[in-house]
PDB file of C-alpha atoms in Angstrom:
ATOM      1  CA  MET A 202       0.000  -0.025  -0.015  1.00 43.00           C
ATOM      2  CA  ARG A 203       1.219   3.470  -0.844  1.00 59.00           C
ATOM      3  CA  THR A 204       2.580   5.277   2.204  1.00 84.00           C
ATOM      4  CA  GLU A 205       1.753   8.840   3.169  1.00 85.00           C
ATOM      5  CA  LYS A 206       5.277   9.974   2.163  1.00 89.00           C
ATOM      6  CA  GLN A 207       4.963   8.348  -1.242  1.00 92.00           C
ATOM      7  CA  THR A 208       1.452   9.762  -1.778  1.00 93.00           C
ATOM      8  CA  GLY A 209       2.696  13.270  -0.746  1.00 93.00           C
ATOM      9  CA  ARG A 210       5.594  13.070  -3.151  1.00 95.00           C
ATOM     10  CA  LEU A 211       3.434  11.965  -5.981  1.00 95.00           C
ATOM     11  CA  MET A 212       0.968  14.788  -5.169  1.00 96.00           C
ATOM     12  CA  GLY A 213       3.807  17.284  -5.094  1.00 96.00           C
ATOM     13  CA  GLY A 214       5.074  16.114  -8.485  1.00 96.00           C
ATOM     14  CA  LEU A 215       1.611  16.427 -10.035  1.00 97.00           C
ATOM     15  CA  LEU A 216       1.053  19.907  -8.536  1.00 96.00           C
ATOM     16  CA  LEU A 217       4.513  21.146  -9.618  1.00 96.00           C
ATOM     17  CA  THR A 218       4.124  19.773 -13.168  1.00 97.00           C
ATOM     18  CA  ALA A 219       0.660  21.188 -13.522  1.00 96.00           C
ATOM     19  CA  MET A 220       1.741  24.623 -12.313  1.00 94.00           C
ATOM     20  CA  LEU A 221       4.785  24.757 -14.581  1.00 94.00           C
ATOM     21  CA  LEU A 222       2.804  23.623 -17.585  1.00 96.00           C
ATOM     22  CA  GLY A 223       0.034  26.082 -16.792  1.00 93.00           C
ATOM     23  CA  LEU A 224       2.470  28.977 -16.599  1.00 91.00           C
ATOM     24  CA  TRP A 225       4.113  27.933 -19.916  1.00 94.00           C
ATOM     25  CA  ASN A 226       0.725  27.595 -21.518  1.00 94.00           C
ATOM     26  CA  ASN A 227      -0.601  30.970 -20.430  1.00 88.00           C
ATOM     27  CA  PHE A 228       2.653  33.022 -20.736  1.00 89.00           C
ATOM     28  CA  GLY A 229       4.733  31.180 -23.282  1.00 92.00           C
ATOM     29  CA  LEU A 230       2.856  28.818 -25.664  1.00 93.00           C
ATOM     30  CA  THR A 231       0.081  31.320 -26.533  1.00 93.00           C
ATOM     31  CA  THR A 232       2.371  34.332 -26.968  1.00 93.00           C
ATOM     32  CA  ALA A 233       2.287  34.100 -30.724  1.00 93.00           C
ATOM     33  CA  ILE A 234      -1.469  33.998 -30.708  1.00 95.00           C
ATOM     34  CA  PHE A 235      -2.024  37.080 -28.604  1.00 94.00           C
ATOM     35  CA  ALA A 236       0.901  39.210 -29.995  1.00 93.00           C
ATOM     36  CA  GLU A 237       0.080  42.276 -32.030  1.00 92.00           C
ATOM     37  CA  PRO A 238      -2.080  42.838 -34.003  1.00 91.00           C
ATOM     38  CA  GLY A 239      -4.154  40.293 -32.065  1.00 92.00           C
ATOM     39  CA  TRP A 240      -5.546  36.772 -32.022  1.00 95.00           C
ATOM     40  CA  LEU A 241      -8.144  37.459 -34.775  1.00 94.00           C
ATOM     41  CA  GLN A 242      -5.275  38.270 -37.267  1.00 94.00           C
ATOM     42  CA  ASN A 243      -2.698  35.843 -35.877  1.00 94.00           C
ATOM     43  CA  GLY A 244      -4.853  32.742 -35.258  1.00 93.00           C
ATOM     44  CA  ALA A 245      -5.002  31.551 -38.841  1.00 93.00           C
ATOM     45  CA  GLN A 246      -1.218  31.618 -39.014  1.00 94.00           C
ATOM     46  CA  VAL A 247      -0.706  29.408 -35.956  1.00 95.00           C
ATOM     47  CA  PRO A 248      -3.862  27.187 -35.727  1.00 95.00           C
ATOM     48  CA  ALA A 249      -1.902  24.250 -34.183  1.00 96.00           C
ATOM     49  CA  LEU A 250      -1.057  26.379 -31.146  1.00 96.00           C
ATOM     50  CA  PHE A 251      -4.788  26.715 -30.326  1.00 96.00           C
ATOM     51  CA  GLY A 252      -5.124  22.926 -30.249  1.00 96.00           C
ATOM     52  CA  ALA A 253      -1.932  22.385 -28.311  1.00 96.00           C
ATOM     53  CA  SER A 254      -2.930  25.000 -25.701  1.00 96.00           C
ATOM     54  CA  ALA A 255      -6.407  23.518 -25.378  1.00 96.00           C
ATOM     55  CA  VAL A 256      -5.162  20.049 -24.800  1.00 97.00           C
ATOM     56  CA  LEU A 257      -2.563  21.256 -22.339  1.00 96.00           C
ATOM     57  CA  GLY A 258      -5.207  23.234 -20.430  1.00 96.00           C
ATOM     58  CA  ILE A 259      -7.336  20.056 -19.968  1.00 97.00           C
ATOM     59  CA  VAL A 260      -4.361  17.917 -19.069  1.00 97.00           C
ATOM     60  CA  THR A 261      -3.208  20.317 -16.347  1.00 97.00           C
ATOM     61  CA  SER A 262      -6.700  20.487 -14.860  1.00 97.00           C
ATOM     62  CA  LEU A 263      -6.888  16.705 -14.841  1.00 97.00           C
ATOM     63  CA  MET A 264      -3.514  16.538 -13.118  1.00 97.00           C
ATOM     64  CA  ILE A 265      -4.774  18.916 -10.432  1.00 96.00           C
ATOM     65  CA  MET A 266      -7.842  16.732  -9.916  1.00 97.00           C
ATOM     66  CA  ALA A 267      -5.614  13.622  -9.702  1.00 97.00           C
ATOM     67  CA  ALA A 268      -3.634  15.285  -6.973  1.00 97.00           C
ATOM     68  CA  ALA A 269      -6.827  16.043  -5.064  1.00 97.00           C
ATOM     69  CA  ILE A 270      -7.978  12.444  -5.403  1.00 96.00           C
ATOM     70  CA  LEU A 271      -4.618  11.184  -4.145  1.00 94.00           C
ATOM     71  CA  ALA A 272      -4.753  13.549  -1.134  1.00 95.00           C
ATOM     72  CA  TRP A 273      -8.455  12.721  -0.273  1.00 95.00           C
ATOM     73  CA  PRO A 274      -7.894   9.523   1.777  1.00 93.00           C
ATOM     74  CA  ILE A 275      -5.224  11.202   3.840  1.00 94.00           C
ATOM     75  CA  LEU A 276      -6.810  14.653   4.307  1.00 95.00           C
ATOM     76  CA  ARG A 277     -10.141  13.148   5.208  1.00 94.00           C
ATOM     77  CA  GLN A 278      -8.622  11.597   8.334  1.00 92.00           C
ATOM     78  CA  THR A 279      -8.271  15.009   9.889  1.00 91.00           C
ATOM     79  CA  SER A 280     -10.649  17.201   7.736  1.00 93.00           C
ATOM     80  CA  PRO A 281     -13.212  15.078   6.019  1.00 95.00           C
ATOM     81  CA  SER A 282     -15.427  17.938   4.861  1.00 96.00           C
ATOM     82  CA  LEU A 283     -12.396  19.977   3.513  1.00 97.00           C
ATOM     83  CA  ALA A 284     -11.047  16.882   1.802  1.00 96.00           C
ATOM     84  CA  LEU A 285     -14.318  16.298  -0.009  1.00 97.00           C
ATOM     85  CA  ALA A 286     -14.632  19.943  -0.910  1.00 97.00           C
ATOM     86  CA  TYR A 287     -11.113  19.953  -2.398  1.00 97.00           C
ATOM     87  CA  VAL A 288     -11.957  17.007  -4.619  1.00 97.00           C
ATOM     88  CA  MET A 289     -15.248  18.530  -5.726  1.00 97.00           C
ATOM     89  CA  LEU A 290     -13.814  21.931  -6.476  1.00 98.00           C
ATOM     90  CA  SER A 291     -11.003  20.265  -8.474  1.00 97.00           C
ATOM     91  CA  ALA A 292     -13.601  18.406 -10.497  1.00 97.00           C
ATOM     92  CA  ILE A 293     -15.456  21.638 -11.162  1.00 97.00           C
ATOM     93  CA  VAL A 294     -12.203  23.127 -12.412  1.00 97.00           C
ATOM     94  CA  VAL A 295     -11.926  20.308 -14.948  1.00 97.00           C
ATOM     95  CA  ALA A 296     -15.471  21.210 -16.203  1.00 97.00           C
ATOM     96  CA  THR A 297     -14.757  24.973 -16.350  1.00 97.00           C
ATOM     97  CA  SER A 298     -11.450  24.373 -18.109  1.00 97.00           C
ATOM     98  CA  ALA A 299     -13.221  22.293 -20.725  1.00 97.00           C
ATOM     99  CA  VAL A 300     -15.672  25.139 -21.369  1.00 97.00           C
ATOM    100  CA  GLU A 301     -12.797  27.597 -21.596  1.00 97.00           C
ATOM    101  CA  GLN A 302     -10.915  25.465 -24.108  1.00 97.00           C
ATOM    102  CA  ALA A 303     -14.097  25.085 -26.215  1.00 97.00           C
ATOM    103  CA  ASN A 304     -14.388  28.904 -26.332  1.00 96.00           C
ATOM    104  CA  PHE A 305     -10.720  29.173 -27.086  1.00 96.00           C
ATOM    105  CA  LEU A 306     -11.125  26.918 -30.118  1.00 97.00           C
ATOM    106  CA  ALA A 307     -14.114  29.100 -31.208  1.00 96.00           C
ATOM    107  CA  MET A 308     -11.621  31.982 -31.321  1.00 96.00           C
ATOM    108  CA  ARG A 309      -9.539  29.865 -33.762  1.00 96.00           C
ATOM    109  CA  ALA A 310     -12.534  29.227 -35.932  1.00 96.00           C
ATOM    110  CA  LEU A 311     -13.373  32.898 -36.163  1.00 96.00           C
ATOM    111  CA  SER A 312      -9.731  33.730 -37.045  1.00 95.00           C
ATOM    112  CA  LEU A 313      -9.765  31.140 -39.845  1.00 96.00           C
ATOM    113  CA  GLN A 314     -12.954  32.669 -41.234  1.00 94.00           C
ATOM    114  CA  TYR A 315     -11.427  36.130 -41.034  1.00 93.00           C
ATOM    115  CA  ALA A 316      -8.469  34.897 -43.087  1.00 93.00           C
ATOM    116  CA  LYS A 317     -10.687  33.096 -45.616  1.00 93.00           C
ATOM    117  CA  ASN A 318     -13.112  36.047 -46.191  1.00 91.00           C
ATOM    118  CA  PRO A 319     -10.919  39.194 -46.590  1.00 86.00           C
ATOM    119  CA  GLY A 320     -13.725  40.872 -48.550  1.00 83.00           C
ATOM    120  CA  LEU A 321     -16.213  40.884 -45.702  1.00 86.00           C
ATOM    121  CA  ASP A 322     -16.824  43.946 -43.534  1.00 86.00           C
ATOM    122  CA  PRO A 323     -13.933  44.129 -40.996  1.00 86.00           C
ATOM    123  CA  ALA A 324     -16.294  45.868 -38.549  1.00 89.00           C
ATOM    124  CA  LEU A 325     -18.402  42.692 -38.423  1.00 90.00           C
ATOM    125  CA  PHE A 326     -15.427  40.625 -37.408  1.00 92.00           C
ATOM    126  CA  GLU A 327     -14.452  43.184 -34.773  1.00 91.00           C
ATOM    127  CA  VAL A 328     -17.899  42.805 -33.191  1.00 93.00           C
ATOM    128  CA  MET A 329     -17.634  39.073 -33.307  1.00 94.00           C
ATOM    129  CA  ARG A 330     -14.095  39.178 -31.855  1.00 94.00           C
ATOM    130  CA  GLY A 331     -15.381  41.139 -28.894  1.00 94.00           C
ATOM    131  CA  MET A 332     -18.141  38.600 -28.242  1.00 94.00           C
ATOM    132  CA  VAL A 333     -16.120  35.466 -28.765  1.00 95.00           C
ATOM    133  CA  GLY A 334     -13.130  36.833 -26.821  1.00 94.00           C
ATOM    134  CA  ALA A 335     -15.328  37.929 -23.941  1.00 94.00           C
ATOM    135  CA  ALA A 336     -16.852  34.434 -23.636  1.00 94.00           C
ATOM    136  CA  ARG A 337     -13.425  32.873 -23.405  1.00 94.00           C
ATOM    137  CA  HIS A 338     -12.017  35.427 -20.998  1.00 92.00           C
ATOM    138  CA  GLY A 339     -15.110  35.291 -18.827  1.00 93.00           C
ATOM    139  CA  ILE A 340     -14.934  31.512 -18.215  1.00 95.00           C
ATOM    140  CA  HIS A 341     -11.165  31.797 -17.864  1.00 94.00           C
ATOM    141  CA  TYR A 342     -11.505  34.107 -14.898  1.00 95.00           C
ATOM    142  CA  ILE A 343     -14.264  31.919 -13.392  1.00 96.00           C
ATOM    143  CA  ASP A 344     -12.043  28.890 -13.774  1.00 96.00           C
ATOM    144  CA  LYS A 345      -9.118  30.622 -11.965  1.00 95.00           C
ATOM    145  CA  LEU A 346     -11.478  31.904  -9.214  1.00 96.00           C
ATOM    146  CA  ILE A 347     -12.688  28.374  -8.539  1.00 97.00           C
ATOM    147  CA  GLY A 348      -9.095  27.163  -8.790  1.00 96.00           C
ATOM    148  CA  GLY A 349      -8.030  29.680  -6.178  1.00 96.00           C
ATOM    149  CA  THR A 350     -10.908  28.552  -3.924  1.00 97.00           C
ATOM    150  CA  SER A 351      -9.700  24.928  -4.158  1.00 97.00           C
ATOM    151  CA  VAL A 352      -6.204  25.955  -3.287  1.00 97.00           C
ATOM    152  CA  PHE A 353      -7.555  27.873  -0.242  1.00 98.00           C
ATOM    153  CA  VAL A 354      -9.403  24.740   0.863  1.00 98.00           C
ATOM    154  CA  LEU A 355      -6.254  22.626   0.390  1.00 98.00           C
ATOM    155  CA  PHE A 356      -4.149  25.020   2.457  1.00 98.00           C
ATOM    156  CA  LEU A 357      -6.839  25.091   5.196  1.00 97.00           C
ATOM    157  CA  ALA A 358      -6.930  21.249   5.289  1.00 96.00           C
ATOM    158  CA  LEU A 359      -3.108  21.087   5.444  1.00 96.00           C
ATOM    159  CA  PHE A 360      -3.021  23.732   8.158  1.00 96.00           C
ATOM    160  CA  ARG A 361      -5.375  21.685  10.333  1.00 93.00           C
ATOM    161  CA  SER A 362      -3.644  18.407   9.667  1.00 91.00           C
ATOM    162  CA  ASN A 363       0.067  19.242  10.293  1.00 88.00           C
ATOM    163  CA  LEU A 364       0.881  17.040   7.291  1.00 93.00           C
ATOM    164  CA  VAL A 365       3.385  19.649   6.163  1.00 95.00           C
ATOM    165  CA  PRO A 366       5.208  22.416   8.054  1.00 94.00           C
ATOM    166  CA  ARG A 367       2.424  24.707   9.255  1.00 94.00           C
ATOM    167  CA  ILE A 368       4.018  27.909   8.077  1.00 97.00           C
ATOM    168  CA  ILE A 369       3.469  26.878   4.450  1.00 97.00           C
ATOM    169  CA  PRO A 370      -0.306  26.565   4.560  1.00 97.00           C
ATOM    170  CA  ALA A 371      -0.545  29.521   6.974  1.00 97.00           C
ATOM    171  CA  ILE A 372       0.965  31.830   4.326  1.00 97.00           C
ATOM    172  CA  GLY A 373      -0.984  30.080   1.624  1.00 97.00           C
ATOM    173  CA  LEU A 374      -4.226  31.013   3.463  1.00 97.00           C
ATOM    174  CA  VAL A 375      -3.280  34.634   2.927  1.00 97.00           C
ATOM    175  CA  ALA A 376      -1.967  34.209  -0.613  1.00 97.00           C
ATOM    176  CA  ALA A 377      -5.065  32.400  -2.023  1.00 97.00           C
ATOM    177  CA  PRO A 378      -7.543  35.240  -1.142  1.00 96.00           C
ATOM    178  CA  ILE A 379      -5.162  37.810  -2.695  1.00 96.00           C
ATOM    179  CA  GLN A 380      -5.423  35.856  -5.996  1.00 96.00           C
ATOM    180  CA  MET A 381      -9.163  35.548  -5.634  1.00 96.00           C
ATOM    181  CA  VAL A 382      -9.660  39.227  -4.999  1.00 94.00           C
ATOM    182  CA  GLY A 383      -7.562  39.989  -8.072  1.00 94.00           C
ATOM    183  CA  ILE A 384      -9.651  37.643 -10.208  1.00 94.00           C
ATOM    184  CA  CYS A 385     -12.836  39.190  -8.919  1.00 93.00           C
ATOM    185  CA  SER A 386     -11.620  42.608  -9.993  1.00 91.00           C
ATOM    186  CA  ALA A 387     -11.176  41.317 -13.516  1.00 89.00           C
ATOM    187  CA  LEU A 388     -14.704  39.829 -13.455  1.00 89.00           C
ATOM    188  CA  PHE A 389     -16.031  43.206 -12.534  1.00 89.00           C
ATOM    189  CA  MET A 390     -14.108  44.786 -15.460  1.00 85.00           C
ATOM    190  CA  GLN A 391     -11.506  46.415 -13.285  1.00 88.00           C
ATOM    191  CA  PRO A 392      -7.771  46.431 -14.106  1.00 86.00           C
ATOM    192  CA  MET A 393      -5.987  43.352 -12.681  1.00 86.00           C
ATOM    193  CA  ASN A 394      -2.339  43.614 -11.618  1.00 86.00           C
ATOM    194  CA  LEU A 395      -0.586  40.256 -12.379  1.00 85.00           C
ATOM    195  CA  ALA A 396       1.422  40.745  -9.227  1.00 91.00           C
ATOM    196  CA  VAL A 397      -1.605  39.505  -7.252  1.00 92.00           C
ATOM    197  CA  LEU A 398      -0.968  36.029  -8.772  1.00 92.00           C
ATOM    198  CA  ALA A 399       2.691  35.880  -7.477  1.00 94.00           C
ATOM    199  CA  PRO A 400       1.958  35.011  -3.839  1.00 96.00           C
ATOM    200  CA  ILE A 401      -0.205  31.961  -4.537  1.00 96.00           C
ATOM    201  CA  ALA A 402       2.159  30.776  -7.304  1.00 95.00           C
ATOM    202  CA  LEU A 403       5.075  31.075  -4.851  1.00 96.00           C
ATOM    203  CA  MET A 404       3.299  29.168  -2.067  1.00 97.00           C
ATOM    204  CA  LEU A 405       2.154  26.454  -4.490  1.00 97.00           C
ATOM    205  CA  LEU A 406       5.770  26.127  -5.591  1.00 97.00           C
ATOM    206  CA  VAL A 407       7.012  25.868  -2.041  1.00 97.00           C
ATOM    207  CA  LEU A 408       4.316  23.305  -1.148  1.00 97.00           C
ATOM    208  CA  SER A 409       5.047  21.210  -4.249  1.00 97.00           C
ATOM    209  CA  LEU A 410       8.808  21.159  -3.517  1.00 97.00           C
ATOM    210  CA  THR A 411       8.173  20.316   0.122  1.00 96.00           C
ATOM    211  CA  LEU A 412       5.909  17.458  -0.791  1.00 96.00           C
ATOM    212  CA  LEU A 413       8.463  16.206  -3.376  1.00 94.00           C
ATOM    213  CA  LEU A 414      11.238  16.164  -0.832  1.00 93.00           C
ATOM    214  CA  ARG A 415       9.351  15.140   2.370  1.00 92.00           C
ATOM    215  CA  GLY A 416       5.993  13.801   1.408  1.00 92.00           C
ATOM    216  CA  PHE A 417       3.238  14.019   4.071  1.00 92.00           C
ATOM    217  CA  THR A 418       4.241  13.593   7.701  1.00 85.00           C
ATOM    218  CA  PRO A 419       2.599  10.313   8.804  1.00 72.00           C
ATOM    219  CA  LYS A 420       2.855  11.049  12.551  1.00 65.00           C
ATOM    220  CA  ALA A 421       0.506  14.020  12.059  1.00 58.00           C
ATOM    221  CA  LEU A 422      -2.325  11.577  11.450  1.00 58.00           C
ATOM    222  CA  ALA A 423      -1.756   9.984  14.846  1.00 50.00           C
ATOM    223  CA  ARG A 424      -2.581  13.180  16.826  1.00 48.00           C
ATOM    224  CA  PRO A 425      -5.434  15.722  16.634  1.00 44.00           C
ATOM    225  CA  ALA A 426      -4.811  18.852  14.476  1.00 41.00           C
TER     226      ALA A 426
END
């Protein structure tokens, strides 16, 4: 049977890989799509990037859910409600990610039509670009908000369990709401500073590396949180 340490290390590997792939997907792989003059003009030139990004988005969300499923039998020993909530929120993230990627592929379809019909009124495509782009960005922010909530629940469960050094989830419980507030500002059409994403990214990195090196602390399950 897999030990707590082995489970923690596997979970850490999944979280770290998902985070790094997600960062590369959002800030590296799609750079050519969103570069000037914009995705409507660029998409037809790099259609494969849309598909690769969509697949990667689904894969990373599935990895996060797999990490939650791995952690569930351990976290439920000290925080059964939080453990279940973490799994459920991670599953919802998979669903919202699928919707996001479907809207992302709709952006590619519009870009291809734009390239194939140069004689059509450009103003029409501009209107459609705004609508299709807003649909994708809206579900993207909802996905990240739910994801931030799941991370908050994870940190809270870890804080109560003592399965990792308590300072890590303690800081994470502050970092996650910062990310969530930043995402909410974008949902209400306010400027979002990308710096609000840094604390939660840093704490997830620290947590992932800690789990990779140490796994969960089995003795924490033998005493009350």
